[in-house]
Short mmCIF file of C-alpha atoms in Angstrom, two decimals:
data_model
loop_
_atom_site.label_atom_id
_atom_site.label_comp_id
_atom_site.label_asym_id
_atom_site.label_seq_id
_atom_site.Cartn_x
_atom_site.Cartn_y
_atom_site.Cartn_z
CA ALA A 575 -28.34 -0.79 -3.06
CA GLU A 576 -28.52 3.01 -2.88
CA SER A 577 -30.84 2.77 0.11
CA TRP A 578 -28.49 0.43 1.96
CA ARG A 579 -25.50 2.61 1.22
CA ALA A 580 -27.28 5.67 2.63
CA ARG A 581 -28.26 3.75 5.78
CA LEU A 582 -24.73 2.46 6.34
CA LYS A 583 -23.30 5.95 5.88
CA HIS A 584 -25.70 7.39 8.46
CA ALA A 585 -23.18 7.15 11.29
CA SER A 586 -21.03 8.97 13.80
CA TYR A 587 -17.29 8.44 14.08
CA ASP A 588 -14.80 8.29 16.94
CA GLY A 589 -11.23 8.48 15.63
CA SER A 590 -9.82 7.81 19.11
CA LYS A 591 -10.79 4.14 18.56
CA LEU A 592 -8.24 3.84 15.76
CA ILE A 593 -5.48 1.38 16.51
CA GLY A 594 -2.40 3.57 16.69
CA PHE A 595 -4.23 6.73 17.82
CA LYS A 596 -2.40 6.65 21.16
CA ASN A 597 0.80 7.37 19.22
CA PHE A 598 -0.67 10.51 17.63
CA PRO A 599 0.47 13.93 18.91
CA GLN A 600 -1.72 15.46 21.59
CA GLY A 601 -4.32 18.08 20.69
CA SER A 602 -7.87 18.44 19.44
CA ILE A 603 -6.76 18.93 15.84
CA TRP A 604 -5.36 15.38 15.77
CA LYS A 605 -8.64 13.98 17.12
CA GLU A 606 -10.52 15.88 14.40
CA ARG A 607 -8.14 14.56 11.76
CA ALA A 608 -8.61 11.02 13.06
CA ASP A 609 -12.42 11.39 13.02
CA ALA A 610 -12.30 12.71 9.44
CA ALA A 611 -9.95 9.94 8.33
CA LEU A 612 -12.18 7.22 9.79
CA LYS A 613 -15.28 8.77 8.20
CA SER A 614 -13.57 9.00 4.82
CA GLU A 615 -12.45 5.35 4.99
CA TRP A 616 -15.88 4.01 5.98
CA GLU A 617 -17.77 6.04 3.37
CA ARG A 618 -15.25 5.00 0.72
CA LEU A 619 -15.86 1.33 1.50
CA VAL A 620 -19.63 1.78 1.50
CA ASP A 621 -19.62 3.73 -1.80
CA MET A 622 -17.68 0.93 -3.48
CA CYS A 623 -20.26 -1.67 -2.35
CA THR A 624 -17.69 -3.49 -0.23
CA PHE A 625 -20.40 -4.84 2.06
CA LEU A 626 -23.87 -6.29 1.97
CA PRO A 627 -25.98 -6.44 5.14
CA ALA A 628 -26.50 -9.93 6.53
CA VAL A 629 -28.21 -11.54 9.49
CA LEU A 630 -26.56 -13.90 11.95
CA GLY A 631 -27.57 -17.46 11.08
CA ASP A 632 -27.63 -16.91 7.32
CA PHE A 633 -24.02 -18.10 7.01
CA ASP A 634 -22.23 -21.00 8.65
CA MET A 635 -18.94 -19.09 8.74
CA LYS A 636 -16.65 -17.55 11.33
CA LYS A 637 -17.36 -13.93 12.13
CA LEU A 638 -14.18 -11.96 11.50
CA SER A 639 -13.24 -8.57 12.90
CA ILE A 640 -12.49 -5.36 10.98
CA LEU A 641 -9.75 -3.42 12.73
CA PRO A 642 -9.53 0.35 12.05
CA LEU A 643 -5.86 1.29 11.87
CA GLY A 644 -4.68 4.89 12.10
CA ASP A 645 -1.42 6.35 10.90
CA ILE A 646 0.21 9.69 10.19
CA LYS A 647 1.78 9.63 6.73
CA LEU A 648 5.09 11.43 6.26
CA ASP A 649 7.11 12.07 3.13
CA SER A 650 10.72 10.96 2.61
CA ASN A 651 11.91 14.10 4.46
CA GLY A 652 9.75 13.38 7.49
CA ASP A 653 7.24 16.18 6.81
CA TYR A 654 3.53 15.67 7.52
CA LYS A 655 1.40 14.58 4.53
CA LYS A 656 -1.93 13.36 5.89
CA THR A 657 -3.73 11.38 8.56
CA LYS A 658 -4.88 8.05 7.22
CA ALA A 659 -7.33 5.43 8.46
CA ARG A 660 -7.48 1.95 7.01
CA ALA A 661 -10.10 -0.72 7.70
CA VAL A 662 -8.12 -3.95 7.96
CA LEU A 663 -9.71 -7.36 8.23
CA ASP A 664 -8.27 -9.62 10.91
CA GLY A 665 -7.60 -12.54 8.61
CA ARG A 666 -5.82 -14.70 11.18
CA LYS A 667 -8.95 -16.79 11.73
CA GLN A 668 -9.57 -17.47 8.04
CA GLN A 669 -9.63 -21.15 7.16
CA ARG A 670 -7.62 -22.12 4.10
CA TRP A 671 -9.56 -23.86 1.28
CA ILE A 672 -12.79 -22.69 2.94
CA GLU A 673 -12.41 -18.90 3.23
CA TYR A 674 -9.40 -18.43 0.95
CA ASN A 675 -7.30 -20.36 -1.55
CA LEU A 676 -4.19 -18.77 -3.11
CA HIS A 677 -2.78 -15.85 -1.16
CA SER A 678 0.77 -15.07 -2.35
CA SER A 679 1.21 -11.77 -4.21
CA PRO A 680 4.39 -10.45 -5.88
CA THR A 681 5.94 -6.98 -5.83
CA ILE A 682 8.62 -5.52 -8.08
CA ASN A 683 12.06 -6.94 -7.35
CA VAL A 684 14.49 -4.35 -5.98
CA GLU A 685 17.13 -5.30 -8.57
CA THR A 686 14.58 -4.86 -11.36
CA LEU A 687 13.58 -1.40 -10.12
CA ARG A 688 17.19 -0.26 -9.79
CA LEU A 689 17.99 -1.53 -13.29
CA LEU A 690 14.98 0.28 -14.81
CA LEU A 691 15.91 3.53 -13.05
CA ALA A 692 19.46 3.26 -14.37
CA ILE A 693 18.35 2.49 -17.96
CA ALA A 694 15.84 5.36 -17.94
CA THR A 695 18.45 7.80 -16.61
CA ILE A 696 21.05 6.78 -19.20
CA ASN A 697 18.53 7.23 -22.03
CA GLY A 698 16.89 10.39 -20.67
CA TRP A 699 13.40 8.87 -20.45
CA HIS A 700 10.54 10.33 -18.47
CA ILE A 701 9.98 8.61 -15.10
CA ALA A 702 6.53 9.23 -13.64
CA ALA A 703 4.89 7.70 -10.59
CA ALA A 704 1.53 7.57 -8.85
CA ASP A 705 -0.43 5.39 -6.47
CA ILE A 706 -3.77 3.81 -7.28
CA MET A 707 -6.44 4.95 -4.86
CA ASN A 708 -8.46 2.29 -3.01
CA ALA A 709 -6.41 -0.37 -4.79
CA TYR A 710 -7.38 -3.58 -3.02
CA ILE A 711 -11.10 -2.98 -2.87
CA ASN A 712 -11.25 -2.59 -6.64
CA ALA A 713 -10.94 -6.39 -6.61
CA PHE A 714 -13.59 -8.87 -5.52
CA LEU A 715 -12.77 -11.70 -3.12
CA ASP A 716 -12.74 -15.23 -4.44
CA GLN A 717 -14.62 -16.30 -1.28
CA PHE A 718 -16.99 -13.94 0.54
CA LEU A 719 -16.50 -13.38 4.28
CA VAL A 720 -18.59 -12.03 7.16
CA SER A 721 -17.69 -9.54 9.89
CA GLY A 722 -19.10 -7.05 12.35
CA ILE A 723 -18.97 -3.23 12.29
CA PRO A 724 -15.51 -1.69 12.84
CA ARG A 725 -15.03 -0.06 16.22
CA GLY A 726 -15.24 3.70 16.10
CA VAL A 727 -18.11 3.54 13.56
CA HIS A 728 -21.48 3.97 15.25
CA LEU A 729 -24.39 3.34 12.85
CA LEU A 730 -27.41 5.53 13.60
CA ASP A 731 -30.12 3.89 11.48
CA PRO A 732 -32.73 2.68 14.06
CA GLU A 733 -33.41 -0.70 12.41
CA ILE A 734 -29.72 -1.52 11.97
CA ARG A 735 -28.97 -0.24 15.47
CA ALA A 736 -31.58 -2.59 16.95
CA ALA A 737 -30.11 -5.56 15.05
CA ILE A 738 -26.59 -4.68 16.23
CA ASP A 739 -27.74 -4.37 19.86
CA ALA A 740 -29.40 -7.78 19.54
CA GLY A 741 -26.17 -9.25 18.17
CA LEU A 742 -27.79 -10.24 14.89
CA PHE A 743 -26.30 -7.79 12.36
CA LEU A 744 -23.38 -8.79 10.15
CA LEU A 745 -21.59 -7.49 7.08
CA MET A 746 -20.98 -9.80 4.15
CA ILE A 747 -17.63 -8.72 2.66
CA LEU A 748 -17.52 -8.84 -1.13
CA ARG A 749 -14.32 -6.94 -1.90
CA ALA A 750 -10.67 -7.46 -1.05
CA LEU A 751 -10.23 -5.64 2.24
CA TYR A 752 -6.69 -5.16 3.47
CA GLY A 753 -5.84 -7.96 5.88
CA ALA A 754 -7.82 -10.66 4.10
CA ARG A 755 -5.47 -13.53 3.33
CA GLN A 756 -6.24 -13.47 -0.39
CA ALA A 757 -6.58 -9.68 -0.80
CA GLY A 758 -3.14 -9.08 -2.30
CA ARG A 759 -3.53 -11.95 -4.74
CA CYS A 760 -6.99 -10.79 -5.85
CA TRP A 761 -5.64 -7.26 -6.45
CA TYR A 762 -2.62 -8.49 -8.42
CA ASP A 763 -4.80 -10.72 -10.61
CA LEU A 764 -7.10 -7.76 -11.32
CA ILE A 765 -4.44 -5.22 -12.28
CA ARG A 766 -2.45 -7.78 -14.26
CA GLY A 767 -5.59 -8.72 -16.17
CA LYS A 768 -6.35 -5.08 -16.96
CA LEU A 769 -2.80 -4.33 -18.10
CA GLU A 770 -2.79 -7.41 -20.35
CA HIS A 771 -6.17 -6.36 -21.75
CA MET A 772 -4.59 -2.98 -22.60
CA GLY A 773 -1.82 -4.74 -24.54
CA PHE A 774 0.94 -5.03 -21.95
CA SER A 775 3.05 -8.16 -21.55
CA VAL A 776 4.50 -9.50 -18.30
CA SER A 777 8.26 -9.85 -18.05
CA ASN A 778 9.59 -13.38 -17.78
CA HIS A 779 12.14 -11.99 -15.32
CA ASP A 780 9.76 -10.23 -12.92
CA PRO A 781 5.96 -10.67 -12.57
CA CYS A 782 5.58 -6.99 -11.58
CA MET A 783 7.36 -5.56 -14.63
CA PHE A 784 5.09 -4.93 -17.63
CA PHE A 785 6.03 -3.63 -21.07
CA GLN A 786 4.36 -2.64 -24.33
CA TRP A 787 5.32 -1.15 -27.69
CA TYR A 788 2.78 1.63 -28.19
CA GLN A 789 2.94 3.23 -31.64
CA GLY A 790 6.57 2.19 -31.88
CA ILE A 791 7.51 3.57 -28.43
CA LEU A 792 8.51 1.31 -25.54
CA VAL A 793 6.54 1.71 -22.30
CA ILE A 794 7.69 -0.07 -19.13
CA LEU A 795 5.76 -0.29 -15.85
CA ALA A 796 6.98 -1.28 -12.40
CA LEU A 797 4.31 -2.28 -9.86
CA TRP A 798 4.72 -2.27 -6.07
CA VAL A 799 1.28 -3.21 -4.69
CA ASP A 800 -0.67 -0.01 -5.49
CA ASP A 801 2.30 2.15 -6.56
CA ILE A 802 3.15 2.41 -10.25
CA VAL A 803 6.27 3.78 -11.91
CA ILE A 804 6.15 4.31 -15.68
CA PHE A 805 9.25 4.65 -17.85
CA CYS A 806 8.82 6.12 -21.33
CA GLN A 807 10.42 8.64 -23.68
CA SER A 808 7.09 10.21 -24.66
CA LEU A 809 4.75 12.25 -22.44
CA GLU A 810 1.90 11.65 -24.89
CA VAL A 811 2.21 7.89 -24.38
CA ILE A 812 2.20 8.35 -20.60
CA ASP A 813 -1.00 10.42 -20.90
CA ALA A 814 -2.56 7.69 -23.08
CA PHE A 815 -1.71 5.12 -20.41
CA LYS A 816 -3.34 7.24 -17.70
CA SER A 817 -6.50 7.60 -19.78
CA GLY A 818 -6.67 3.86 -20.37
CA MET A 819 -6.30 3.06 -16.69
CA GLU A 820 -8.97 5.60 -15.73
CA ARG A 821 -11.52 3.95 -18.05
CA THR A 822 -13.33 0.65 -17.67
CA GLN A 823 -12.03 -2.08 -19.95
CA GLY A 824 -13.82 -5.00 -21.59
CA VAL A 825 -17.37 -6.27 -21.20
CA ASP A 826 -18.50 -9.56 -19.68
CA THR A 827 -21.46 -11.68 -20.79
CA GLY A 828 -23.80 -9.66 -18.59
CA GLY A 829 -22.77 -6.35 -20.14
CA ASP A 830 -20.76 -5.20 -17.11
CA PRO A 831 -17.14 -4.01 -17.36
CA LEU A 832 -14.53 -6.73 -16.99
CA PHE A 833 -12.06 -4.32 -15.41
CA PRO A 834 -12.98 -1.22 -13.38
CA ALA A 835 -11.69 2.30 -13.85
CA PHE A 836 -8.84 3.07 -11.48
CA GLU A 837 -8.47 6.38 -9.67
CA PHE A 838 -4.95 7.70 -9.30
CA GLY A 839 -3.50 9.90 -6.62
CA GLU A 840 -1.34 12.82 -7.63
CA TRP A 841 1.08 12.00 -10.46
CA SER A 842 4.69 13.09 -10.04
CA ASN A 843 6.74 13.62 -13.19
CA PRO A 844 9.62 13.48 -12.64
CA ILE A 845 9.34 10.93 -9.85
CA THR A 846 10.22 12.31 -6.41
CA GLU A 847 9.47 9.39 -4.09
CA PHE A 848 8.73 5.68 -4.31
CA THR A 849 8.04 3.31 -1.37
CA GLY A 850 9.73 5.70 1.04
CA ILE A 851 12.79 6.30 -1.13
CA GLY A 852 13.45 9.95 -1.94
CA ILE A 853 14.38 10.36 -5.62
CA HIS A 854 15.96 13.36 -7.37
CA TYR A 855 15.88 12.95 -11.14
CA ASP A 856 17.26 15.50 -13.60
CA ARG A 857 16.30 14.18 -17.04
CA GLU A 858 18.17 16.88 -18.96
CA LYS A 859 21.46 16.26 -17.15
CA ARG A 860 20.68 12.52 -16.84
CA ILE A 861 21.39 12.46 -13.12
CA LEU A 862 19.53 10.30 -10.60
CA ARG A 863 20.04 10.43 -6.85
CA LEU A 864 18.32 8.24 -4.27
CA GLN A 865 18.17 8.92 -0.54
CA HIS A 866 16.71 7.38 2.60
CA ARG A 867 17.30 10.38 4.86
CA PHE A 868 14.15 10.09 6.96
CA TYR A 869 14.47 6.29 7.19
CA LEU A 870 18.07 6.61 8.42
CA GLN A 871 17.16 9.40 10.85
CA ASN A 872 14.42 7.16 12.23
CA ILE A 873 16.98 4.40 12.84
CA LEU A 874 19.13 6.80 14.87
CA GLU A 875 16.16 7.99 16.94
CA MET A 876 14.81 4.47 17.50
CA HIS A 877 18.14 3.21 18.83
CA GLY A 878 19.14 6.33 20.76
CA LEU A 879 22.04 7.27 18.50
CA THR A 880 21.13 10.85 17.57
CA ALA A 881 23.95 12.30 19.71
CA LEU A 882 26.65 10.45 17.78
CA ARG A 883 28.77 12.50 15.44
CA PRO A 884 29.29 11.24 11.87
CA LEU A 885 32.65 9.83 10.81
CA SER A 886 33.95 9.00 7.36
CA CYS A 887 35.13 5.64 8.73
CA PRO A 888 33.29 3.90 11.62
CA ALA A 889 36.52 2.63 13.26
CA PRO A 890 40.28 2.83 12.77
CA SER A 891 41.34 0.45 10.03
CA LYS A 892 43.74 -1.58 12.24
CA GLN A 893 41.66 -1.69 15.41
CA GLU A 894 40.88 -5.20 16.65
CA LEU A 895 37.42 -5.86 18.06
CA ASP A 896 36.94 -8.37 20.88
CA SER A 897 33.87 -10.57 21.17
CA PRO A 898 31.81 -9.76 24.30
CA PRO A 899 31.52 -12.43 27.00
CA ASP A 900 28.66 -14.90 26.66
CA GLU A 901 25.35 -13.89 28.21
CA THR A 902 26.48 -10.41 29.29
CA ASP A 903 25.90 -8.48 26.11
CA ARG A 904 23.26 -10.43 24.23
CA TYR A 905 21.07 -7.36 24.22
CA ILE A 906 23.87 -5.32 22.66
CA LEU A 907 24.41 -7.99 20.01
CA ALA A 908 20.69 -8.06 19.17
CA HIS A 909 20.67 -4.26 19.11
CA TYR A 910 23.63 -4.24 16.73
CA SER A 911 22.03 -6.88 14.49
CA GLN A 912 18.84 -4.83 14.17
CA ILE A 913 20.75 -1.69 13.18
CA LEU A 914 22.89 -3.61 10.71
CA GLY A 915 19.85 -5.24 9.11
CA LYS A 916 18.11 -1.88 8.67
CA LEU A 917 21.21 -0.33 7.14
CA MET A 918 21.54 -3.26 4.73
CA PHE A 919 17.89 -2.79 3.72
CA SER A 920 18.53 0.87 2.99
CA MET A 921 21.72 0.04 1.09
CA VAL A 922 19.97 -2.50 -1.13
CA HIS A 923 17.13 -0.10 -1.93
CA VAL A 924 19.09 3.10 -2.44
CA TYR A 925 22.54 2.47 -3.81
CA ILE A 926 22.86 1.73 -7.54
#
């Protein structure tokens, strides 16, 4: 396994092949960042034993494609955070009941999250948040798949290179790559199993709300894919939770861990951002403010409305609006519907 990992990591990388790279700013520094992001993503997948080498003809299965996506991550204020590459499986060709079974995966309900934020603010609890690194590929697929090498990754090992040139080299995918139909479900089953093993219970109201009484102190978790928010009155209990998640849990019949150790990104306590929502929390004063400033600014830019001046009321209270003639302003109506839908999304997420 170590030998194969070293051979797969012996590669060169071309970040300009990332899907989305054409939308990056111009300049050599962005090409370098894209190259580094693609290298980091590929080596991460190889280190976690996501693939096993295979030879064409060993499997009577469709060969799927791995698409390397590139993106520039911004914070809730629109400031640059990092350049990110993500290897995403093109799961559109997967055959149900052959290459995947169950595929639905829940996320925390918006109403649940808003209620928990309000309860924690009223009681002056700590609210901490972090994302789980490499979340999906911690989980194994329920059905293995096969694919080729992602574009932009050029393997340099002579033997593998010869097999690729002959069209015979494949990757057998063992872990839940983003884009696989069942990936979200496999990840949810894994993290739910680990949390239950640690003593948490799942809410009957929301499958992504978990709670536990730890030494007489209530701990509540909200899960949005790989983002976790923890609500608790004790910092010591939060630290104990982190330690438990960063350790393997349980042992199977073969002596291997039932649940892997998870690696967290940077923890924020108090929480400052969650799923693109900017959060200002003052625990001492028990004040919580939510904002979607960058999201709303993006709406204005996308629809060419940045020159408009803000008003406290969008129209005079007694003004009558006429319906446009049929056919003539369908584009305007669709335009208006898109803006309204985005504003409603922001309203539901932000306002408590």
